[in-house]
Every structure is written in structure tokens, then in C-alpha cells.
Amino acid sequence: MSAGRDAMSMPPPLPVPTHLAPTPGRGRLQLKDISIAYGEGAARRTVVERFDLDVEPGEFVCVLGPSGCGKSTVLNAVAGFVPAARGLLEVDGETIQGPGADRGMVFQQATLFPWKSVLENVAFGPLMSTGSTSTAEQRARTFLSLVGLAAFEKHYPSELSGGMQQRVGIARALANYPRVLLMDEPFGALDAQTRAMMQEALLNIWAEFRTTVLFITHDIEEAIFLGDRVVVMSANPGRIVADIRVDIPRPRTPEVQFSETFLAIKRECFAHIRSETLKAFAHQQNATALS
Amino acid sequence: MTAVETASERAQRAARPKLLPARLRAALPRTRLLTTLTAASLFALWWLAAHYAWVNPLFLPSPKAVWDAFVRTATVGYQGSLLHEHLIASLYRVLAGYALACLVGIPLGIVMGLSRDVKAVFDPVIEFYRPLPPLALYTLIVMWLGIGDASKVAILFLAALPPLTISSMHAAASVDPRYVKAAKSLGANSRQLFRHVFLPACMPGICTGMRISLGFTYTVLVAAEIVAATAGLGWMIWDASKFLLGDIVIMGLFVLAFTGMALDFLIRLAERALTPWRFR
Ligand SMILES: Nc1ncnc2c1ncn2[C@@H]1O[C@H](COP(=O)(O)OP(=O)(O)OP(=O)(O)O)[C@@H](O)[C@H]1O
Ligand SMILES: [Mg+2]
């Protein structure tokens, strides 16, 4: 039922509401030479090493890479949940020191608060910063209409389909006017049809709310369809091995997947991912053989 | 009676064979009907047993005698107190002890769930006295506080505390870390995190503890009143049994049972009010 309901409540392309547009030039993300390790003492293992990434304000960057290469780790470092052992993490020149409302997060499972209604979930961020329920709910309504779910504001999250929950999750993150939106395989748990709908919905939302996006995925086509750039990571250590510009004009429709440009980029990504995955596999087998 | 019915349960119920005509079925849902039948059969059995004197009426008075005892106690009283005065005496004790235990036990449990140090301090105390039969503990408390209300409120407080504390502790310790992460990345400070995430996330577990605790406290109440009191439902039953007043004893048991059911009903209402999202 999720796909059907989502299709019915897809947000129509709206005129750009100017009050939603973030300050231009805001949201530059810079990661310089960062290394991240987990564990202490003998168990200490460096997961990400000498990682560099520069994201322009308002740019949509997708990160691809074999499982376990450290994609979530990098995202969590930007979110402020994982400290970097070395290197520089900056948003608009300000060093990242911990989690904060200027970086919105959308998780694989929509982690909506089950005890709050849809409206209260989206109002959560504004309520934390302003302390005023009415201001927060007013802002939440704006963002709920942006994701096409204004009619569901009184529902509890458990009453929504997976795709609708994810849209509420996006609205909740955006309601804070974040400089950067961090998305960790947000559509990974959805079925194929809902997933395709959500990709289009996300592009529609992003067309109106042009914030910087760092988007992690396993899905090559998703990465190319959504991103201005696709970066491919290697495993052991996690590092960027390819940085590919996606020169497909916007607005994009699902048909762009059959264009020459798209296929060429797809071929390139595929080759990188395959060789990185093979390397990661060999590494894992060596590790098991040694232990 | 489960408050929430899942779709599969509803489907199962719909698939069951239908034994009654549609109009009767609509008026009396199947389970309700069975419950009513059980109650009616037991009552009929009682009436027959009393009517044909299968049992000495001193031990098993007739329904009519019990009803008369009810009316008499409610209007004239038993041993100087009217029925509602006995009831209020009992309810006062149980609610005072229980409310105090909630005020202390729930915050204590939450803090114990969040801090290993606090847990290390209080856990041994609770785990030591929890397995003691409340009446064994009561003997000591009566020595200290006498047989008045203070000792009863104290023992009821002690009886109510462990289920509340332990369930609050588990609830606080098992809050899903993903909610915490989401709230932090939305800009919640630690005070807001507690109020908007920890507290509601713990609420279902706390409610379960509140219900278990109230039921247990209520049974301890009756036992405590039997040991030492001058009024109260438990005491009334105990006193009447010494004079072989079967009608008063059975009437008292009915009042106790219905009061207990009413308390459980109220706590379910409270649960609905405190965690409305679970009843949608
Ligand atoms: N909290 C942690 N403590 C220790 N090791 C961790 C922790 N989180 C992740 N790791 C390890 O770090 C490596 C990278 O993990 P990460 O979750 O960043 O990978 P990923 O690229 O997101 O993988 P996937 O595509 O499967 O989500 C993995 O080998 C993982 O085992
Ligand atoms: Mg991951």
C-alpha cells in the first residue's frame, strides 16, 4: 500500500517560496585530510584516512563505496557524533565540535519520535531553538506542505507508510534551516517503486530548498540521478578514489537514466565500485585467514 | 481485555464460526457473552447451593443474606464504621503509600537506569528487601511505628516501590539510542533531551510498572489490615470471620474485588492519557 499512497500524495511542483530559500553562499562543507579511528589500544583501527572533500554551498554530493568502507563514519563525523583523530572539519569556516542544528540528519530508518504527532515531529527542531510551540508549529506546517504531507499532521508516525515517514524525516531535518543536509541511505529500506517516487520527491524539495546535501547510497543509479557530483570511496583505508561531475541538466526526470551521459557515468562508477569491492573482499578474506 | 487489536487479530476474529443470529451477535460480542455466562453460572450455583443448603449457611450464606449484609453495613455500619468509611480508610492507605512510592520510585528508577553509579548504590537495598514477604517486614514496621495508619502507609510504600523502580530503571536504560541521536542533531540540549525524548520513551515501561505495582500494593493492603487495624475492608472481613459472620465476609470480599477492578480500570485510563500514541 505504501507505493500507492505515496503516489497519490506526491507533492506537485510548487512555485519557489522565497522565504524557504536559504541564504545564498551558506553551507560550504570542507573536510581536509581527516582520519577517523575506532577502538582503543590494540583494538584501535583506522577506518577513514587522509580523506579530503570540498562541497560547494548548495551542492548535492552523493557518496558511493563498498559496504564497510566508512561512508557512515564520515557522515557521523560531519554530524558531530564521531570525532576525527586528525584533520579539519568545517562548515562555512566553523570547526565542527559536536552535533548541532546547523547540520540536519536523515537516517535509513526514519527515526521519528513515536510519541509525537507528525506535526510535533517536524516542529521539534524549531521548538528546541525558539522555545515557542506556535512559532515552531507554524514553521513545521510550511515544511509539511513542502513534502506534501500537510493533511497528515495529526497522525502518529506509526500510522504512516515507510515512504511517508521518510518524507516527514526530511521535513523535520529541513525545518531547522540546516546549512548541510546529511542523508545516510535514506531510501535503502524502501521498496523499488516507493524509492523511485522518493528520489523525485527529494529533487522537487531540493529545487525549492537549496541546501547543501551529502547523500550516502549503495545505488549507483540513485547517486547519478540525484547528485551534482558522485564521489566513490575505497575501503581500508576509507578514502576518495573518484570524484565524478554529473553534467545532466535539471530538472531531471526518470528518463534521464537512458541518456548517453547518464550511462557513461554509470559505467565509470560501476568500474570503480567493482574494483573497490573486490579489493575490500580480498582484504576481508586475508583478515579472516590471518586470525 | 487488550486495548489494541492488530489487523491479524481482527481478521482471526472475523473468521471464527458464528453460533448466534446476527442481531444477538451485534448486541453481545462473543467474548462479552462468554464472560457474562460464566458469571451467571457461578451465581446460579451459589444460589442453588444456598437454597438447598448443600453447605452450612453459616459458611455459605445465600445471595440475599449477603445483599442484606451489604445494605446493613452501608446504612448502620459494622463495628462503629459505615461501609464507605471502611472503604475510605483502606483506599486512603493504599493511595497514600502508592502515591509516595510513585513520587520516589519513578524518578529514582529513571536515574538508576541512566547512571551505573546510582544503580550500584540503590540496587542492593531494593534487591535485598524485595523478596521478603511484606508481612514479615510488617512485623518490624509495626514495632517501630505502631498499628496506626503510619505503619500501613509505610509497608504499602515499601511494597509499591520495587516494581515501580525496576520497571522505570529498565525503561530508562533501554531508550533507543537512535532517538537520542536524532534529537541531538535537531539541536536538543540535555534538558530538552530528557523532557522530549527520555521521559516519553520511558513512559510505556513506567506505566506497566505502575499497574503491576498498584495490583500488588492492593493485595498487601488487605494482608496488612488483617494483622493490625481498627477499620478498613481487610480488617472488617477478618473481624467478621472471628464471629462466623459469613455474610459480612463474603460481602466484604465482593467490595474488595470490585474496588480492585475499579483501581485497575483507573490505572488503564491513566495509561491511555499518558501514552496516547500507543492506542491509535
Ligand atoms: N562504533 C563503531 N565501533 C567500532 N567500529 C565501527 C563502529 N562503527 C563502524 N565501525 C567499523 O568501521 C568500518 C566502517 O563502518 P561504516 O559504518 O562507516 O561503513 P559504511 O561504509 O557506512 O558501510 P555500509 O555501507 O555497510 O553502511 C566498518 O568496518 C565497521 O565495522
Ligand atoms: Mg553505513
Coordinates of C-alpha atoms and ligand atoms in Angstrom, one line a residue:
Chain A
M1 CA 0.0 0.0 0.0
S2 CA 2.9 2.3 0.6
A3 CA 3.7 2.9 -3.1
G4 CA 0.0 3.6 -3.9
R5 CA -0.5 6.1 -1.1
D6 CA 2.8 7.8 -1.9
A7 CA 1.9 8.1 -5.5
M8 CA -1.4 9.8 -4.6
S9 CA 0.1 12.3 -2.2
M10 CA 3.2 13.2 -4.3
P11 CA 3.9 16.9 -3.9
P12 CA 3.1 18.7 -7.1
P13 CA 5.8 21.1 -8.4
L14 CA 5.2 24.3 -6.4
P15 CA 6.4 27.8 -7.2
V16 CA 9.6 28.5 -5.3
P17 CA 8.5 30.2 -2.0
T18 CA 11.2 32.8 -1.4
H19 CA 11.0 32.5 2.4
L20 CA 12.3 28.9 2.1
A21 CA 15.4 29.7 0.1
P22 CA 18.4 29.6 2.4
T23 CA 20.9 32.5 2.4
P24 CA 22.9 32.1 -0.7
G25 CA 26.5 31.1 -0.3
R26 CA 25.7 29.3 3.0
G27 CA 26.6 25.7 3.5
R28 CA 30.2 25.2 2.4
L29 CA 31.5 21.9 3.8
Q30 CA 35.2 21.3 4.0
L31 CA 36.9 18.1 5.1
K32 CA 40.7 18.4 5.0
D33 CA 42.9 15.4 5.5
I34 CA 40.8 13.8 8.1
S35 CA 41.5 10.4 9.7
I36 CA 39.0 8.6 11.9
A37 CA 39.7 5.5 14.1
Y38 CA 37.5 3.3 16.3
G39 CA 38.5 1.4 19.4
E40 CA 41.3 1.9 22.0
G41 CA 44.8 0.4 22.4
A42 CA 45.5 -2.8 20.5
A43 CA 41.9 -2.8 19.1
R44 CA 42.3 0.6 17.6
R45 CA 41.6 0.6 13.8
T46 CA 41.8 3.4 11.4
V47 CA 38.7 3.4 9.3
V48 CA 39.0 6.6 7.3
E49 CA 42.4 8.0 6.4
R50 CA 43.5 11.2 4.6
F51 CA 40.0 11.9 3.5
D52 CA 39.5 15.2 1.6
L53 CA 36.2 16.6 0.4
D54 CA 35.1 20.0 -0.5
V55 CA 31.4 20.7 -1.1
E56 CA 30.2 24.0 -2.5
P57 CA 27.2 25.8 -1.0
G58 CA 24.0 24.3 -2.3
E59 CA 25.8 21.4 -4.0
F60 CA 24.3 17.9 -3.9
V61 CA 27.1 15.3 -3.4
C62 CA 26.5 11.6 -3.4
V63 CA 28.9 9.1 -1.8
L64 CA 29.3 5.6 -3.1
G65 CA 31.5 2.8 -1.8
P66 CA 31.7 -0.8 -0.8
S67 CA 30.0 -1.9 2.4
G68 CA 32.0 -1.1 5.4
C69 CA 34.3 1.4 3.7
G70 CA 33.5 4.2 6.2
K71 CA 30.7 6.2 4.5
S72 CA 28.5 6.3 7.6
T73 CA 31.6 7.1 9.6
V74 CA 32.4 10.2 7.5
L75 CA 28.7 11.3 7.7
N76 CA 28.7 10.8 11.5
A77 CA 31.9 12.9 11.8
V78 CA 30.3 15.8 9.9
A79 CA 27.2 15.4 12.1
G80 CA 29.5 15.7 15.1
F81 CA 28.9 12.2 16.6
V82 CA 32.3 10.8 15.8
P83 CA 35.5 12.8 16.5
A84 CA 38.2 12.9 13.9
A85 CA 41.6 11.8 15.1
R86 CA 43.2 14.4 12.8
G87 CA 42.3 16.8 10.1
L88 CA 39.9 19.7 9.7
L89 CA 36.1 19.5 9.5
E90 CA 34.5 22.9 8.8
V91 CA 31.1 24.2 7.8
D92 CA 31.3 27.7 6.5
G93 CA 34.7 28.0 8.1
E94 CA 33.5 27.0 11.5
T95 CA 35.0 23.9 13.0
I96 CA 32.6 21.1 13.8
Q97 CA 32.7 20.3 17.5
G98 CA 29.6 18.2 18.2
P99 CA 26.1 17.6 17.0
G100 CA 24.1 20.8 16.1
A101 CA 21.0 22.0 14.4
D102 CA 23.0 23.5 11.6
R103 CA 23.5 20.0 10.2
G104 CA 20.3 18.1 9.6
M105 CA 20.3 14.3 9.6
V106 CA 18.1 11.8 7.8
F107 CA 18.6 8.2 8.7
Q108 CA 18.0 4.9 6.9
Q109 CA 15.1 4.2 9.3
A110 CA 13.0 7.3 9.8
T111 CA 13.7 7.8 13.5
L112 CA 10.5 9.8 14.0
F113 CA 9.5 10.1 17.7
P114 CA 6.6 7.7 18.0
W115 CA 5.2 9.7 20.9
K116 CA 4.9 12.9 18.9
S117 CA 2.4 13.6 16.1
V118 CA 3.7 14.2 12.6
L119 CA 3.4 18.0 13.2
E120 CA 5.2 17.8 16.5
N121 CA 8.0 15.8 15.0
V122 CA 8.6 18.4 12.3
A123 CA 8.2 21.2 14.9
F124 CA 10.8 19.5 17.1
G125 CA 13.9 21.4 15.9
P126 CA 12.3 24.8 15.8
L127 CA 10.8 24.2 19.2
M128 CA 14.3 23.4 20.6
S129 CA 15.7 26.6 19.2
T130 CA 12.8 29.1 19.7
G131 CA 11.0 27.6 22.7
S132 CA 7.7 28.7 21.2
T133 CA 5.2 26.0 20.2
S134 CA 3.2 28.2 18.0
T135 CA 6.2 29.5 16.0
A136 CA 7.6 26.0 15.7
E137 CA 4.3 24.5 14.5
Q138 CA 3.8 27.3 12.0
R139 CA 7.2 26.6 10.5
A140 CA 6.5 22.8 10.7
R141 CA 3.3 23.3 8.6
T142 CA 5.3 25.1 5.9
F143 CA 7.7 22.2 5.6
L144 CA 5.0 19.6 5.8
S145 CA 3.3 21.1 2.8
L146 CA 6.8 21.2 1.1
V147 CA 6.9 17.4 1.4
G148 CA 3.2 17.1 0.5
L149 CA 2.0 15.7 3.9
A150 CA 0.1 18.7 5.3
A151 CA -3.0 16.5 5.5
F152 CA -1.3 14.1 7.9
E153 CA -0.2 16.5 10.6
K154 CA -2.3 15.0 13.3
H155 CA -1.3 11.4 12.6
Y156 CA 1.2 9.5 14.6
P157 CA 4.3 8.2 12.7
S158 CA 3.2 4.6 13.1
E159 CA 0.1 5.4 11.1
L160 CA 2.2 6.4 8.0
S161 CA 3.8 4.2 5.3
G162 CA 7.6 3.9 5.2
G163 CA 7.9 6.4 2.3
M164 CA 5.7 9.0 4.1
Q165 CA 7.7 8.5 7.3
Q166 CA 10.9 9.2 5.4
R167 CA 9.4 12.4 3.9
V168 CA 8.4 13.6 7.4
G169 CA 12.0 12.8 8.4
I170 CA 13.3 15.1 5.6
A171 CA 10.8 17.8 6.6
R172 CA 12.0 17.5 10.2
A173 CA 15.6 18.0 9.3
L174 CA 14.9 20.9 6.9
A175 CA 12.7 22.7 9.4
N176 CA 15.9 23.8 11.2
Y177 CA 17.1 25.5 8.0
P178 CA 20.3 23.5 8.1
R179 CA 23.4 24.6 6.3
V180 CA 24.0 20.9 5.3
L181 CA 21.6 18.0 5.0
L182 CA 23.2 14.7 5.8
M183 CA 21.4 11.6 4.4
D184 CA 22.6 8.1 5.2
E185 CA 20.9 5.7 2.7
P186 CA 17.6 7.3 3.5
F187 CA 15.7 5.2 0.9
G188 CA 17.6 2.0 1.5
A189 CA 14.8 0.3 3.4
L190 CA 12.0 1.2 0.8
D191 CA 10.6 -0.9 -2.0
A192 CA 11.7 -0.1 -5.5
Q193 CA 8.6 1.9 -6.6
T194 CA 8.4 4.0 -3.4
R195 CA 12.1 4.5 -3.7
A196 CA 11.8 6.0 -7.2
M197 CA 9.0 8.2 -6.0
M198 CA 11.1 9.4 -3.1
Q199 CA 14.0 10.3 -5.3
E200 CA 11.8 12.5 -7.4
A201 CA 10.2 14.0 -4.4
L202 CA 13.6 14.7 -2.9
L203 CA 14.7 16.5 -6.0
N204 CA 11.5 18.6 -6.0
I205 CA 12.0 19.5 -2.4
W206 CA 15.6 20.3 -3.0
A207 CA 14.7 22.5 -6.0
E208 CA 12.8 24.7 -3.5
F209 CA 15.1 24.4 -0.6
R210 CA 18.6 24.5 -2.0
T211 CA 20.7 23.4 0.9
T212 CA 24.0 21.6 0.6
V213 CA 23.4 17.8 0.6
L214 CA 25.7 14.9 1.5
F215 CA 23.9 11.8 0.4
I216 CA 25.1 8.3 1.0
T217 CA 23.9 5.4 -1.0
H218 CA 24.7 1.9 -2.3
D219 CA 22.8 2.5 -5.5
I220 CA 24.8 3.8 -8.4
E221 CA 21.7 5.0 -10.4
E222 CA 20.3 6.8 -7.4
A223 CA 23.6 8.6 -6.9
I224 CA 23.8 9.8 -10.5
F225 CA 20.1 10.7 -10.7
L226 CA 20.3 12.9 -7.6
G227 CA 23.8 14.3 -7.4
D228 CA 25.7 17.2 -8.9
R229 CA 28.8 15.1 -8.1
V230 CA 29.3 11.4 -7.2
V231 CA 32.3 10.5 -5.1
V232 CA 33.5 6.9 -4.8
M233 CA 35.2 5.7 -1.7
S234 CA 37.7 2.9 -1.3
A235 CA 37.9 0.6 1.8
N236 CA 40.9 0.0 4.0
P237 CA 41.5 2.8 4.4
G238 CA 38.4 4.8 3.5
R239 CA 39.4 7.4 1.0
I240 CA 38.1 9.0 -2.1
V241 CA 39.2 7.3 -5.3
A242 CA 37.0 9.0 -7.8
D243 CA 35.1 12.3 -8.0
I244 CA 32.8 12.5 -10.9
R245 CA 30.8 15.5 -12.0
V246 CA 27.3 14.7 -13.2
D247 CA 26.5 17.1 -16.1
I248 CA 22.9 16.3 -16.5
P249 CA 20.7 19.4 -16.6
R250 CA 17.9 19.9 -14.0
P251 CA 15.1 19.4 -13.5
R252 CA 15.7 15.8 -14.1
T253 CA 13.1 13.2 -15.0
P254 CA 13.4 9.4 -14.6
E255 CA 14.0 9.3 -18.4
V256 CA 17.5 10.8 -18.0
Q257 CA 18.6 7.3 -16.9
F258 CA 18.6 6.3 -20.6
S259 CA 20.7 9.3 -21.7
E260 CA 24.2 8.8 -23.0
T261 CA 25.7 11.0 -20.3
F262 CA 24.0 9.0 -17.6
L263 CA 25.1 5.7 -19.0
A264 CA 28.7 6.8 -19.4
I265 CA 28.8 8.0 -15.8
K266 CA 27.2 4.8 -14.7
R267 CA 29.8 2.7 -16.5
E268 CA 32.6 4.7 -14.8
C269 CA 31.1 4.4 -11.4
F270 CA 30.4 0.7 -11.9
A271 CA 34.1 0.0 -12.8
H272 CA 35.3 1.9 -9.7
I273 CA 32.8 0.3 -7.3
R274 CA 33.6 -3.2 -8.7
S275 CA 37.3 -2.9 -8.3
E276 CA 36.9 -1.4 -4.8
T277 CA 34.5 -4.1 -3.7
L278 CA 36.9 -6.8 -5.0
K279 CA 39.7 -5.2 -3.1
A280 CA 37.6 -5.0 0.1
F281 CA 36.6 -8.6 -0.3
A282 CA 40.2 -9.7 -0.7
H283 CA 41.2 -7.7 2.3
Q284 CA 38.4 -9.2 4.4
Q285 CA 39.5 -12.7 3.4
N286 CA 43.1 -12.0 4.2
A287 CA 42.0 -10.7 7.6
T288 CA 40.0 -13.9 8.3
A289 CA 42.8 -16.1 7.1
L290 CA 45.3 -14.4 9.4
S291 CA 43.1 -14.6 12.5
Chain B
M1 CA -9.1 -7.2 27.6
T2 CA -6.4 -5.9 25.3
A3 CA -6.8 -2.3 24.3
V4 CA -5.1 -2.6 20.9
E5 CA -6.2 -5.1 18.4
T6 CA -3.9 -5.8 15.5
A7 CA -5.2 -6.4 12.0
S8 CA -4.4 -10.1 12.1
E9 CA -6.3 -10.5 15.3
R10 CA -9.3 -8.7 13.8
A11 CA -9.1 -11.0 10.8
Q12 CA -9.0 -14.0 13.0
R13 CA -11.9 -12.9 15.0
A14 CA -13.9 -12.3 11.8
A15 CA -13.0 -15.8 10.6
R16 CA -14.4 -17.6 13.6
P17 CA -17.6 -19.5 13.1
K18 CA -20.8 -17.7 14.1
L19 CA -23.1 -19.5 16.5
L20 CA -25.6 -16.8 17.2
P21 CA -28.1 -14.9 15.0
A22 CA -26.7 -11.6 13.7
R23 CA -28.8 -9.3 15.8
L24 CA -27.8 -11.0 19.1
R25 CA -24.2 -11.1 17.9
A26 CA -24.2 -7.4 17.4
A27 CA -25.6 -6.7 20.8
L28 CA -23.3 -9.1 22.6
P29 CA -19.8 -9.6 21.3
R30 CA -18.8 -13.2 21.7
T31 CA -16.2 -12.8 24.5
R32 CA -18.5 -10.5 26.4
L33 CA -21.2 -13.1 26.2
L34 CA -18.9 -15.9 27.5
T35 CA -17.9 -13.7 30.4
T36 CA -21.5 -13.0 31.3
L37 CA -22.3 -16.7 31.0
T38 CA -19.5 -17.6 33.4
A39 CA -20.6 -15.0 36.0
A40 CA -24.3 -16.1 35.7
S41 CA -23.5 -19.8 36.1
L42 CA -21.3 -19.2 39.2
F43 CA -24.1 -17.0 40.7
A44 CA -26.7 -19.7 39.9
L45 CA -24.6 -22.4 41.5
W46 CA -24.1 -20.2 44.6
W47 CA -27.9 -19.6 44.8
L48 CA -28.7 -23.3 44.4
A49 CA -26.1 -24.3 47.0
A50 CA -27.5 -21.9 49.5
H51 CA -31.2 -22.6 48.6
Y52 CA -30.9 -26.3 49.0
A53 CA -28.5 -25.9 52.0
W54 CA -25.8 -28.1 50.3
V55 CA -23.3 -26.2 52.6
N56 CA -23.9 -25.0 56.1
P57 CA -25.4 -21.4 55.7
L58 CA -23.1 -20.2 58.4
F59 CA -20.2 -20.7 56.0
L60 CA -22.1 -20.0 52.7
P61 CA -24.9 -17.6 53.2
S62 CA -27.4 -17.0 50.4
P63 CA -27.0 -14.2 47.9
K64 CA -30.0 -12.5 49.6
A65 CA -28.2 -12.6 53.0
V66 CA -25.1 -11.1 51.5
W67 CA -27.1 -8.3 49.9
D68 CA -28.8 -7.6 53.3
A69 CA -25.4 -7.5 54.9
F70 CA -24.3 -5.0 52.3
V71 CA -27.3 -2.8 52.9
R72 CA -26.9 -3.1 56.7
T73 CA -23.2 -2.3 56.7
A74 CA -23.8 0.6 54.3
T75 CA -26.5 2.2 56.4
V76 CA -26.0 1.1 60.0
G77 CA -22.3 0.1 59.9
Y78 CA -20.0 -2.6 61.2
Q79 CA -18.2 -2.2 64.5
G80 CA -18.8 1.5 64.6
S81 CA -18.0 2.4 61.0
L82 CA -20.2 2.6 57.9
L83 CA -19.1 0.6 54.8
H84 CA -17.9 3.6 52.9
E85 CA -15.8 4.6 55.9
H86 CA -14.1 1.2 55.9
L87 CA -13.6 1.6 52.2
I88 CA -12.2 5.1 52.5
A89 CA -9.9 4.0 55.3
S90 CA -8.5 1.3 53.0
L91 CA -8.3 3.5 49.9
Y92 CA -6.5 6.2 51.8
R93 CA -3.8 3.9 53.0
V94 CA -3.3 2.3 49.6
L95 CA -3.3 5.5 47.6
A96 CA -1.1 7.3 50.1
G97 CA 1.5 4.6 50.1
Y98 CA 1.3 4.2 46.3
A99 CA 1.5 7.9 45.5
L100 CA 4.5 8.3 47.7
A101 CA 6.1 5.3 46.0
C102 CA 5.4 6.8 42.6
L103 CA 6.9 10.1 43.6
V104 CA 10.1 8.4 44.9
G105 CA 10.3 5.2 42.8
I106 CA 9.8 6.6 39.3
P107 CA 12.5 9.3 39.4
L108 CA 14.8 7.0 41.3
G109 CA 14.3 4.3 38.7
I110 CA 15.0 6.7 35.8
V111 CA 18.2 8.0 37.4
M112 CA 19.3 4.4 38.2
G113 CA 18.7 3.5 34.5
L114 CA 20.8 6.4 33.4
S115 CA 23.7 6.2 35.9
R116 CA 25.5 3.0 36.8
D117 CA 26.8 4.7 40.0
V118 CA 23.3 5.5 41.3
K119 CA 22.2 2.0 40.4
A120 CA 25.1 0.5 42.3
V121 CA 24.0 2.4 45.4
F122 CA 20.3 1.6 45.4
D123 CA 20.1 -1.7 43.7
P124 CA 21.3 -3.9 46.6
V125 CA 18.9 -2.2 49.0
I126 CA 15.9 -2.9 46.8
E127 CA 17.1 -6.4 45.8
F128 CA 17.6 -7.3 49.5
Y129 CA 14.1 -6.4 50.7
R130 CA 12.1 -7.2 47.6
P131 CA 12.0 -11.0 48.1
L132 CA 10.9 -10.6 51.7
P133 CA 7.2 -11.3 52.2
P134 CA 5.7 -7.9 53.0
L135 CA 4.1 -9.3 56.2
A136 CA 7.4 -10.4 57.6
L137 CA 8.7 -6.9 57.1
Y138 CA 5.4 -5.5 58.5
T139 CA 6.1 -7.0 61.9
L140 CA 9.2 -4.9 62.2
I141 CA 7.5 -1.8 61.0
V142 CA 4.6 -2.2 63.5
M143 CA 7.2 -2.4 66.2
W144 CA 8.6 0.9 65.1
L145 CA 5.5 2.8 64.0
G146 CA 2.6 1.1 65.9
I147 CA -0.5 -0.2 64.4
G148 CA -1.9 3.1 63.1
D149 CA -2.0 4.4 59.6
A150 CA 1.7 5.4 59.5
S151 CA 2.9 1.8 59.7
K152 CA 0.4 0.8 56.9
V153 CA 1.3 3.6 54.6
A154 CA 5.0 2.7 55.2
I155 CA 4.6 -1.0 54.4
L156 CA 2.5 -0.2 51.3
F157 CA 5.1 2.3 50.2
L158 CA 7.8 -0.4 50.5
A159 CA 5.6 -2.9 48.7
A160 CA 4.8 -0.5 45.8
L161 CA 8.4 0.7 45.4
P162 CA 10.3 -2.2 43.8
P163 CA 8.1 -2.8 40.7
L164 CA 8.0 0.9 40.0
T165 CA 11.7 1.4 40.4
I166 CA 12.7 -1.7 38.5
S167 CA 10.5 -1.1 35.5
S168 CA 11.4 2.6 35.4
M169 CA 15.1 1.6 35.5
H170 CA 14.7 -0.8 32.6
A171 CA 12.7 1.7 30.6
A172 CA 15.3 4.4 31.0
A173 CA 18.2 2.0 30.3
S174 CA 16.7 0.8 27.1
V175 CA 15.8 4.0 25.4
D176 CA 16.6 3.6 21.7
P177 CA 19.9 5.5 21.1
R178 CA 18.7 6.5 17.6
Y179 CA 16.1 8.8 19.1
V180 CA 18.8 10.4 21.2
K181 CA 20.9 10.9 18.1
A182 CA 18.1 12.3 16.1
A183 CA 17.2 14.7 18.9
K184 CA 20.8 15.9 19.4
S185 CA 21.2 16.5 15.7
L186 CA 18.0 18.6 15.8
G187 CA 19.6 20.8 18.4
A188 CA 18.2 19.5 21.7
N189 CA 20.2 20.3 24.8
S190 CA 20.3 17.8 27.7
R191 CA 17.3 19.2 29.5
Q192 CA 15.2 19.2 26.3
L193 CA 16.5 15.7 25.5
F194 CA 15.2 14.5 28.9
R195 CA 11.9 16.1 28.6
H196 CA 11.1 15.4 25.0
V197 CA 12.9 12.1 24.4
F198 CA 13.8 10.2 27.6
L199 CA 10.6 10.8 29.5
P200 CA 8.1 9.8 26.8
A201 CA 10.3 6.9 25.6
C202 CA 10.2 5.5 29.2
M203 CA 6.5 6.1 29.7
P204 CA 5.2 2.8 28.4
G205 CA 7.6 0.9 30.7
I206 CA 6.7 3.1 33.6
C207 CA 3.0 2.6 33.0
T208 CA 3.5 -1.2 33.1
G209 CA 5.3 -0.8 36.4
M210 CA 2.6 1.4 37.8
R211 CA -0.1 -1.2 37.0
I212 CA 1.8 -4.1 38.4
S213 CA 2.7 -2.1 41.5
L214 CA -0.8 -1.0 42.2
G215 CA -2.2 -4.5 42.0
F216 CA 0.5 -5.8 44.3
T217 CA 0.1 -2.9 46.8
Y218 CA -3.6 -3.6 47.0
T219 CA -3.1 -7.2 47.9
V220 CA -0.6 -6.2 50.6
L221 CA -3.1 -3.7 52.0
V222 CA -5.6 -6.4 52.8
A223 CA -3.0 -8.5 54.5
A224 CA -1.7 -5.6 56.5
E225 CA -5.2 -4.7 57.7
I226 CA -5.8 -8.2 58.8
V227 CA -2.7 -8.1 61.0
A228 CA -3.4 -4.9 62.8
A229 CA -6.1 -2.3 62.3
T230 CA -9.4 -0.9 63.7
A231 CA -11.1 -0.1 60.4
G232 CA -10.7 -0.9 56.8
L233 CA -12.1 -3.5 54.4
G234 CA -9.5 -6.1 55.2
W235 CA -9.9 -5.6 58.9
M236 CA -13.7 -5.8 58.6
I237 CA -13.5 -9.2 56.9
W238 CA -11.1 -10.6 59.4
D239 CA -13.1 -9.3 62.3
A240 CA -16.3 -10.7 60.9
S241 CA -14.8 -14.1 60.3
K242 CA -13.9 -14.4 64.0
F243 CA -17.6 -14.2 64.8
L244 CA -18.5 -16.5 61.9
L245 CA -20.4 -13.7 60.1
G246 CA -20.2 -15.3 56.7
D247 CA -22.5 -12.8 55.1
I248 CA -20.2 -9.9 56.1
V249 CA -17.1 -11.8 55.0
I250 CA -18.5 -12.5 51.5
M251 CA -19.9 -9.1 51.1
G252 CA -16.5 -7.6 52.1
L253 CA -14.8 -9.8 49.5
F254 CA -17.1 -8.6 46.8
V255 CA -16.4 -5.0 47.7
L256 CA -12.7 -5.7 47.7
A257 CA -12.9 -7.3 44.3
F258 CA -14.9 -4.6 42.7
T259 CA -12.7 -1.9 44.3
G260 CA -9.6 -3.7 42.9
M261 CA -11.2 -3.8 39.5
A262 CA -12.1 -0.2 39.6
L263 CA -8.5 0.7 40.6
D264 CA -7.1 -1.3 37.7
F265 CA -9.6 0.4 35.3
L266 CA -8.5 3.8 36.5
I267 CA -4.8 3.0 36.0
R268 CA -5.6 1.8 32.5
L269 CA -7.3 5.1 31.8
A270 CA -4.2 6.9 33.2
E271 CA -2.1 4.8 30.8
R272 CA -4.1 5.9 27.9
A273 CA -3.8 9.5 28.9
L274 CA -0.1 9.2 29.5
T275 CA 0.8 7.3 26.3
P276 CA -1.9 8.2 23.8
W277 CA 0.3 7.2 20.8
R278 CA 0.0 3.5 21.7
F279 CA -3.7 3.4 21.5
R280 CA -4.2 4.6 17.9
Ligands
LIG1 N1 31.0 2.3 16.6 C1 32.0 1.6 16.0 N2 32.9 1.0 16.7 C2 33.9 0.3 16.0 N3 33.9 0.1 14.7 C3 33.0 0.6 14.0 C4 32.0 1.4 14.5 N4 31.2 1.9 13.6 C5 31.7 1.4 12.4 N5 32.8 0.6 12.6 C6 33.6 0.0 11.6 O1 34.1 0.9 10.7 C7 34.0 0.5 9.4 C8 33.2 1.5 8.6 O2 31.9 1.5 9.0 P1 30.8 2.4 8.4 O3 29.5 2.1 9.1 O4 31.2 3.8 8.3 O5 30.7 1.7 6.9 P2 29.7 2.1 5.7 O6 30.5 2.4 4.6 O7 28.7 3.0 6.2 O8 29.1 0.6 5.5 P3 27.6 0.3 5.0 O9 27.6 0.6 3.5 O10 27.5 -1.2 5.2 O11 26.6 1.1 5.7 C9 33.4 -0.9 9.5 O12 34.5 -1.8 9.3 C10 32.8 -1.0 10.8 O13 33.0 -2.3 11.3
MG2 MG 26.5 2.9 6.5

